[in-house]
mmCIF file with all atom_site columns, C-alpha atoms in Angstrom:
data_model
loop_
_atom_site.group_PDB
_atom_site.id
_atom_site.type_symbol
_atom_site.label_atom_id
_atom_site.label_alt_id
_atom_site.label_comp_id
_atom_site.label_asym_id
_atom_site.label_entity_id
_atom_site.label_seq_id
_atom_site.pdbx_PDB_ins_code
_atom_site.Cartn_x
_atom_site.Cartn_y
_atom_site.Cartn_z
_atom_site.occupancy
_atom_site.B_iso_or_equiv
_atom_site.pdbx_formal_charge
_atom_site.auth_seq_id
_atom_site.auth_comp_id
_atom_site.auth_asym_id
_atom_site.auth_atom_id
_atom_site.pdbx_PDB_model_num
ATOM 1   C CA . SER A 1 1   ? -50.897 126.329 64.268 1.00 84.00 ? 272 SER A CA 1
ATOM 2   C CA . LEU A 1 2   ? -49.684 128.600 60.846 1.00 85.00 ? 273 LEU A CA 1
ATOM 3   C CA . PHE A 1 3   ? -52.604 131.060 61.573 1.00 85.00 ? 274 PHE A CA 1
ATOM 4   C CA . ARG A 1 4   ? -51.949 131.599 65.096 1.00 92.00 ? 275 ARG A CA 1
ATOM 5   C CA . LEU A 1 5   ? -48.508 132.645 64.064 1.00 93.00 ? 276 LEU A CA 1
ATOM 6   C CA . TYR A 1 6   ? -49.815 134.553 61.117 1.00 91.00 ? 277 TYR A CA 1
ATOM 7   C CA . ASP A 1 7   ? -52.276 136.357 63.791 1.00 91.00 ? 278 ASP A CA 1
ATOM 8   C CA . LYS A 1 8   ? -49.216 136.838 66.131 1.00 93.00 ? 279 LYS A CA 1
ATOM 9   C CA . MET A 1 9   ? -47.494 138.639 63.552 1.00 94.00 ? 280 MET A CA 1
ATOM 10  C CA . LEU A 1 10  ? -50.031 140.626 62.328 1.00 94.00 ? 281 LEU A CA 1
ATOM 11  C CA . LYS A 1 11  ? -50.643 142.114 65.853 1.00 95.00 ? 282 LYS A CA 1
ATOM 12  C CA . LYS A 1 12  ? -47.629 144.145 64.985 1.00 94.00 ? 283 LYS A CA 1
ATOM 13  C CA . VAL A 1 13  ? -49.725 145.978 62.314 1.00 95.00 ? 284 VAL A CA 1
ATOM 14  C CA . CYS A 1 14  ? -52.313 146.373 64.877 1.00 97.00 ? 285 CYS A CA 1
ATOM 15  C CA . THR A 1 15  ? -50.311 147.759 67.366 1.00 97.00 ? 286 THR A CA 1
ATOM 16  C CA . GLU A 1 16  ? -48.328 150.512 64.753 1.00 96.00 ? 287 GLU A CA 1
ATOM 17  C CA . HIS A 1 17  ? -51.559 151.460 63.204 1.00 97.00 ? 288 HIS A CA 1
ATOM 18  C CA . GLU A 1 18  ? -54.114 151.354 66.331 1.00 97.00 ? 289 GLU A CA 1
ATOM 19  C CA . LEU A 1 19  ? -56.112 148.495 64.704 1.00 98.00 ? 290 LEU A CA 1
ATOM 20  C CA . THR A 1 20  ? -57.797 145.281 66.073 1.00 97.00 ? 291 THR A CA 1
ATOM 21  C CA . LEU A 1 21  ? -57.171 142.276 64.844 1.00 95.00 ? 292 LEU A CA 1
ATOM 22  C CA . ILE A 1 22  ? -60.173 142.015 62.860 1.00 95.00 ? 293 ILE A CA 1
ATOM 23  C CA . GLU A 1 23  ? -59.639 145.272 61.124 1.00 97.00 ? 294 GLU A CA 1
ATOM 24  C CA . ALA A 1 24  ? -56.377 144.176 59.854 1.00 96.00 ? 295 ALA A CA 1
ATOM 25  C CA . ASP A 1 25  ? -57.869 140.997 58.634 1.00 94.00 ? 296 ASP A CA 1
ATOM 26  C CA . ILE A 1 26  ? -60.608 142.950 56.817 1.00 96.00 ? 297 ILE A CA 1
ATOM 27  C CA . ILE A 1 27  ? -57.747 145.651 55.073 1.00 96.00 ? 298 ILE A CA 1
ATOM 28  C CA . SER A 1 28  ? -55.876 142.161 54.267 1.00 94.00 ? 299 SER A CA 1
ATOM 29  C CA . PHE A 1 29  ? -58.627 140.460 52.816 1.00 92.00 ? 300 PHE A CA 1
ATOM 30  C CA . LEU A 1 30  ? -60.063 143.689 50.555 1.00 95.00 ? 301 LEU A CA 1
ATOM 31  C CA . GLN A 1 31  ? -56.285 143.949 49.110 1.00 94.00 ? 302 GLN A CA 1
ATOM 32  C CA . ASN A 1 32  ? -55.975 140.415 48.322 1.00 88.00 ? 303 ASN A CA 1
ATOM 33  C CA . ASN A 1 33  ? -59.618 139.829 46.722 1.00 85.00 ? 304 ASN A CA 1
ATOM 34  C CA . PRO A 1 34  ? -60.542 142.728 44.723 1.00 85.00 ? 305 PRO A CA 1
ATOM 35  C CA . SER A 1 35  ? -63.514 141.096 43.587 1.00 86.00 ? 306 SER A CA 1
ATOM 36  C CA . LYS A 1 36  ? -64.941 140.026 46.933 1.00 89.00 ? 307 LYS A CA 1
ATOM 37  C CA . ASP A 1 37  ? -65.642 143.126 48.201 1.00 93.00 ? 308 ASP A CA 1
ATOM 38  C CA . THR A 1 38  ? -68.875 143.144 50.307 1.00 94.00 ? 309 THR A CA 1
ATOM 39  C CA . ALA A 1 39  ? -69.282 142.691 54.149 1.00 95.00 ? 310 ALA A CA 1
ATOM 40  C CA . ALA A 1 40  ? -70.948 139.369 53.108 1.00 93.00 ? 311 ALA A CA 1
ATOM 41  C CA . ASP A 1 41  ? -68.137 138.310 51.170 1.00 92.00 ? 312 ASP A CA 1
ATOM 42  C CA . ILE A 1 42  ? -65.844 138.877 54.326 1.00 92.00 ? 313 ILE A CA 1
ATOM 43  C CA . VAL A 1 43  ? -68.050 137.002 56.774 1.00 92.00 ? 314 VAL A CA 1
ATOM 44  C CA . GLU A 1 44  ? -68.252 134.100 54.144 1.00 88.00 ? 315 GLU A CA 1
ATOM 45  C CA . LEU A 1 45  ? -64.645 133.822 53.188 1.00 85.00 ? 316 LEU A CA 1
ATOM 46  C CA . ARG A 1 46  ? -62.840 134.591 56.361 1.00 86.00 ? 317 ARG A CA 1
ATOM 47  C CA . MET A 1 47  ? -65.511 132.901 58.552 1.00 85.00 ? 318 MET A CA 1
ATOM 48  C CA . LEU A 1 48  ? -66.659 135.864 60.748 1.00 90.00 ? 319 LEU A CA 1
ATOM 49  C CA . SER A 1 49  ? -69.470 136.772 62.517 1.00 93.00 ? 320 SER A CA 1
ATOM 50  C CA . LYS A 1 50  ? -72.031 139.331 60.889 1.00 95.00 ? 321 LYS A CA 1
ATOM 51  C CA . GLY A 1 51  ? -71.680 141.658 64.248 1.00 96.00 ? 322 GLY A CA 1
ATOM 52  C CA . ALA A 1 52  ? -67.676 141.688 64.019 1.00 96.00 ? 323 ALA A CA 1
ATOM 53  C CA . VAL A 1 53  ? -67.522 142.470 60.346 1.00 96.00 ? 324 VAL A CA 1
ATOM 54  C CA . SER A 1 54  ? -69.965 145.273 60.490 1.00 96.00 ? 325 SER A CA 1
ATOM 55  C CA . LYS A 1 55  ? -68.451 146.846 63.928 1.00 98.00 ? 326 LYS A CA 1
ATOM 56  C CA . ALA A 1 56  ? -64.745 146.620 62.117 1.00 97.00 ? 327 ALA A CA 1
ATOM 57  C CA . VAL A 1 57  ? -65.965 148.209 58.775 1.00 97.00 ? 328 VAL A CA 1
ATOM 58  C CA . GLU A 1 58  ? -67.686 151.015 60.509 1.00 98.00 ? 329 GLU A CA 1
ATOM 59  C CA . SER A 1 59  ? -64.358 151.839 62.661 1.00 98.00 ? 330 SER A CA 1
ATOM 60  C CA . LEU A 1 60  ? -62.645 151.290 59.563 1.00 98.00 ? 331 LEU A CA 1
ATOM 61  C CA . ILE A 1 61  ? -65.215 154.008 57.996 1.00 98.00 ? 332 ILE A CA 1
ATOM 62  C CA . GLN A 1 62  ? -64.401 156.273 60.737 1.00 98.00 ? 333 GLN A CA 1
ATOM 63  C CA . LYS A 1 63  ? -60.730 155.990 60.915 1.00 98.00 ? 334 LYS A CA 1
ATOM 64  C CA . SER A 1 64  ? -60.851 157.107 57.072 1.00 97.00 ? 335 SER A CA 1
ATOM 65  C CA . LEU A 1 65  ? -59.272 153.764 55.802 1.00 98.00 ? 336 LEU A CA 1
ATOM 66  C CA . LEU A 1 66  ? -62.522 152.494 53.962 1.00 98.00 ? 337 LEU A CA 1
ATOM 67  C CA . GLU A 1 67  ? -65.441 153.850 52.034 1.00 97.00 ? 338 GLU A CA 1
ATOM 68  C CA . ARG A 1 68  ? -68.681 152.192 51.159 1.00 96.00 ? 339 ARG A CA 1
ATOM 69  C CA . ILE A 1 69  ? -69.869 152.578 47.521 1.00 95.00 ? 340 ILE A CA 1
ATOM 70  C CA . PRO A 1 70  ? -73.459 151.604 46.230 1.00 94.00 ? 341 PRO A CA 1
ATOM 71  C CA . ASP A 1 71  ? -73.976 148.971 43.741 1.00 92.00 ? 342 ASP A CA 1
ATOM 72  C CA . ARG A 1 72  ? -75.168 150.345 40.538 1.00 93.00 ? 343 ARG A CA 1
ATOM 73  C CA . GLU A 1 73  ? -77.464 147.256 39.927 1.00 92.00 ? 344 GLU A CA 1
ATOM 74  C CA . ASP A 1 74  ? -78.501 146.289 43.293 1.00 90.00 ? 345 ASP A CA 1
ATOM 75  C CA . ARG A 1 75  ? -79.419 149.058 45.796 1.00 85.00 ? 346 ARG A CA 1
ATOM 76  C CA . ARG A 1 76  ? -79.333 146.574 48.347 1.00 89.00 ? 347 ARG A CA 1
ATOM 77  C CA . LYS A 1 77  ? -75.380 145.737 47.762 1.00 93.00 ? 348 LYS A CA 1
ATOM 78  C CA . ILE A 1 78  ? -72.465 147.930 49.408 1.00 95.00 ? 349 ILE A CA 1
ATOM 79  C CA . HIS A 1 79  ? -68.877 147.467 48.006 1.00 96.00 ? 350 HIS A CA 1
ATOM 80  C CA . LEU A 1 80  ? -66.046 148.490 50.135 1.00 97.00 ? 351 LEU A CA 1
ATOM 81  C CA . ARG A 1 81  ? -63.089 149.825 48.823 1.00 97.00 ? 352 ARG A CA 1
ATOM 82  C CA . LEU A 1 82  ? -59.906 150.866 50.658 1.00 97.00 ? 353 LEU A CA 1
ATOM 83  C CA . LYS A 1 83  ? -58.901 154.511 50.594 1.00 97.00 ? 354 LYS A CA 1
ATOM 84  C CA . PRO A 1 84  ? -55.556 155.620 49.572 1.00 97.00 ? 355 PRO A CA 1
ATOM 85  C CA . GLU A 1 85  ? -54.934 156.490 53.345 1.00 97.00 ? 356 GLU A CA 1
ATOM 86  C CA . ALA A 1 86  ? -54.942 152.569 53.826 1.00 97.00 ? 357 ALA A CA 1
ATOM 87  C CA . GLY A 1 87  ? -51.347 152.347 51.963 1.00 97.00 ? 358 GLY A CA 1
ATOM 88  C CA . PRO A 1 88  ? -49.212 152.367 54.890 1.00 97.00 ? 359 PRO A CA 1
ATOM 89  C CA . VAL A 1 89  ? -51.552 149.694 56.502 1.00 98.00 ? 360 VAL A CA 1
ATOM 90  C CA . THR A 1 90  ? -51.417 147.487 53.260 1.00 97.00 ? 361 THR A CA 1
ATOM 91  C CA . GLU A 1 91  ? -47.424 148.085 53.074 1.00 97.00 ? 362 GLU A CA 1
ATOM 92  C CA . SER A 1 92  ? -47.040 147.002 56.449 1.00 97.00 ? 363 SER A CA 1
ATOM 93  C CA . ILE A 1 93  ? -49.477 144.124 55.882 1.00 96.00 ? 364 ILE A CA 1
ATOM 94  C CA . ASP A 1 94  ? -47.136 143.044 53.099 1.00 95.00 ? 365 ASP A CA 1
ATOM 95  C CA . GLU A 1 95  ? -44.157 143.315 54.889 1.00 96.00 ? 366 GLU A CA 1
ATOM 96  C CA . VAL A 1 96  ? -45.478 141.084 57.591 1.00 95.00 ? 367 VAL A CA 1
ATOM 97  C CA . ARG A 1 97  ? -46.783 138.530 55.082 1.00 92.00 ? 368 ARG A CA 1
ATOM 98  C CA . GLU A 1 98  ? -43.114 138.127 53.696 1.00 93.00 ? 369 GLU A CA 1
ATOM 99  C CA . GLU A 1 99  ? -41.626 138.079 57.050 1.00 94.00 ? 370 GLU A CA 1
ATOM 100 C CA . PHE A 1 100 ? -44.219 135.130 57.630 1.00 93.00 ? 371 PHE A CA 1
ATOM 101 C CA . LEU A 1 101 ? -43.225 133.579 54.539 1.00 90.00 ? 372 LEU A CA 1
ATOM 102 C CA . ASN A 1 102 ? -39.595 133.466 55.234 1.00 91.00 ? 373 ASN A CA 1
ATOM 103 C CA . THR A 1 103 ? -40.172 132.124 58.640 1.00 94.00 ? 374 THR A CA 1
ATOM 104 C CA . ILE A 1 104 ? -42.429 129.241 57.681 1.00 92.00 ? 375 ILE A CA 1
ATOM 105 C CA . LEU A 1 105 ? -39.996 128.324 54.733 1.00 92.00 ? 376 LEU A CA 1
ATOM 106 C CA . GLU A 1 106 ? -36.916 128.504 56.523 1.00 94.00 ? 377 GLU A CA 1
ATOM 107 C CA . GLY A 1 107 ? -34.567 125.835 55.769 1.00 96.00 ? 378 GLY A CA 1
ATOM 108 C CA . PHE A 1 108 ? -36.233 125.052 52.533 1.00 95.00 ? 379 PHE A CA 1
ATOM 109 C CA . THR A 1 109 ? -34.363 124.953 49.170 1.00 95.00 ? 380 THR A CA 1
ATOM 110 C CA . LYS A 1 110 ? -35.177 127.446 46.486 1.00 93.00 ? 381 LYS A CA 1
ATOM 111 C CA . ASP A 1 111 ? -36.521 124.432 44.428 1.00 95.00 ? 382 ASP A CA 1
ATOM 112 C CA . GLU A 1 112 ? -38.828 123.873 47.579 1.00 95.00 ? 383 GLU A CA 1
ATOM 113 C CA . GLN A 1 113 ? -39.737 127.242 47.934 1.00 91.00 ? 384 GLN A CA 1
ATOM 114 C CA . GLU A 1 114 ? -40.839 127.599 44.269 1.00 92.00 ? 385 GLU A CA 1
ATOM 115 C CA . LEU A 1 115 ? -42.634 124.157 44.481 1.00 94.00 ? 386 LEU A CA 1
ATOM 116 C CA . HIS A 1 116 ? -44.375 125.458 47.672 1.00 91.00 ? 387 HIS A CA 1
ATOM 117 C CA . ARG A 1 117 ? -45.416 128.902 45.394 1.00 87.00 ? 388 ARG A CA 1
ATOM 118 C CA . LYS A 1 118 ? -46.808 127.111 42.786 1.00 93.00 ? 389 LYS A CA 1
ATOM 119 C CA . LEU A 1 119 ? -49.016 124.205 44.641 1.00 93.00 ? 390 LEU A CA 1
ATOM 120 C CA . PHE A 1 120 ? -50.035 127.393 47.043 1.00 87.00 ? 391 PHE A CA 1
ATOM 121 C CA . ASN A 1 121 ? -51.201 129.188 43.773 1.00 86.00 ? 392 ASN A CA 1
ATOM 122 C CA . ARG A 1 122 ? -52.729 126.211 42.373 1.00 92.00 ? 393 ARG A CA 1
ATOM 123 C CA . LEU A 1 123 ? -54.517 125.515 45.589 1.00 89.00 ? 394 LEU A CA 1
ATOM 124 C CA . PHE A 1 124 ? -55.817 129.235 45.984 1.00 80.00 ? 395 PHE A CA 1
ATOM 125 C CA . GLU A 1 125 ? -56.981 129.508 42.121 1.00 84.00 ? 396 GLU A CA 1
ATOM 126 C CA . ASN A 1 126 ? -58.736 126.026 42.854 1.00 87.00 ? 397 ASN A CA 1
ATOM 127 C CA . THR A 1 127 ? -60.536 127.446 46.169 1.00 79.00 ? 398 THR A CA 1
ATOM 128 C CA . LYS A 1 128 ? -61.458 130.560 43.954 1.00 74.00 ? 399 LYS A CA 1
ATOM 129 C CA . ARG A 1 129 ? -63.209 128.812 41.247 1.00 79.00 ? 400 ARG A CA 1
ATOM 130 C CA . ALA A 1 130 ? -64.922 126.417 43.456 1.00 81.00 ? 401 ALA A CA 1
ATOM 131 C CA . MET A 1 131 ? -66.604 129.508 45.499 1.00 70.00 ? 402 MET A CA 1
ATOM 132 C CA . GLU A 1 132 ? -67.406 131.285 42.334 1.00 69.00 ? 403 GLU A CA 1
ATOM 133 C CA . GLY A 1 133 ? -69.183 128.219 41.072 1.00 68.00 ? 404 GLY A CA 1
ATOM 134 C CA . ARG A 1 134 ? -70.750 127.772 44.380 1.00 61.00 ? 405 ARG A CA 1
ATOM 135 C CA . GLU A 1 135 ? -72.252 131.390 43.938 1.00 58.00 ? 406 GLU A CA 1
ATOM 136 C CA . LYS A 1 136 ? -73.721 130.506 40.433 1.00 56.00 ? 407 LYS A CA 1
ATOM 137 C CA . ALA A 1 137 ? -75.662 127.632 41.926 1.00 51.00 ? 408 ALA A CA 1
#
């Protein structure tokens, strides 16, 4: 499947930066979803277990790649922010993402690739809107 192929490609980043797949996934998630920056967001949207996310977040903090930021209005809420030290990891993830897209879109014309990009962006925006609507309900 597409997800397995992406995970297989992401394992290169894990090896290079001594990360677990979940740690790399969390870094990628935070990089791509700046407004979804709590452990609960990661659990909900990436469908990972609370325990796995908690363990990975703690490990990323120990590796100085991530920091916790208390919410100003709700003391129970903790935001997660990538530290500058995560830069090389996010660059590697970007390279893998580009390699992944080049692989799955091989043989597509430029027009077909552009159509894919537009459709994917629309799917992403629809999903984002639906998730935000669900939070307000």
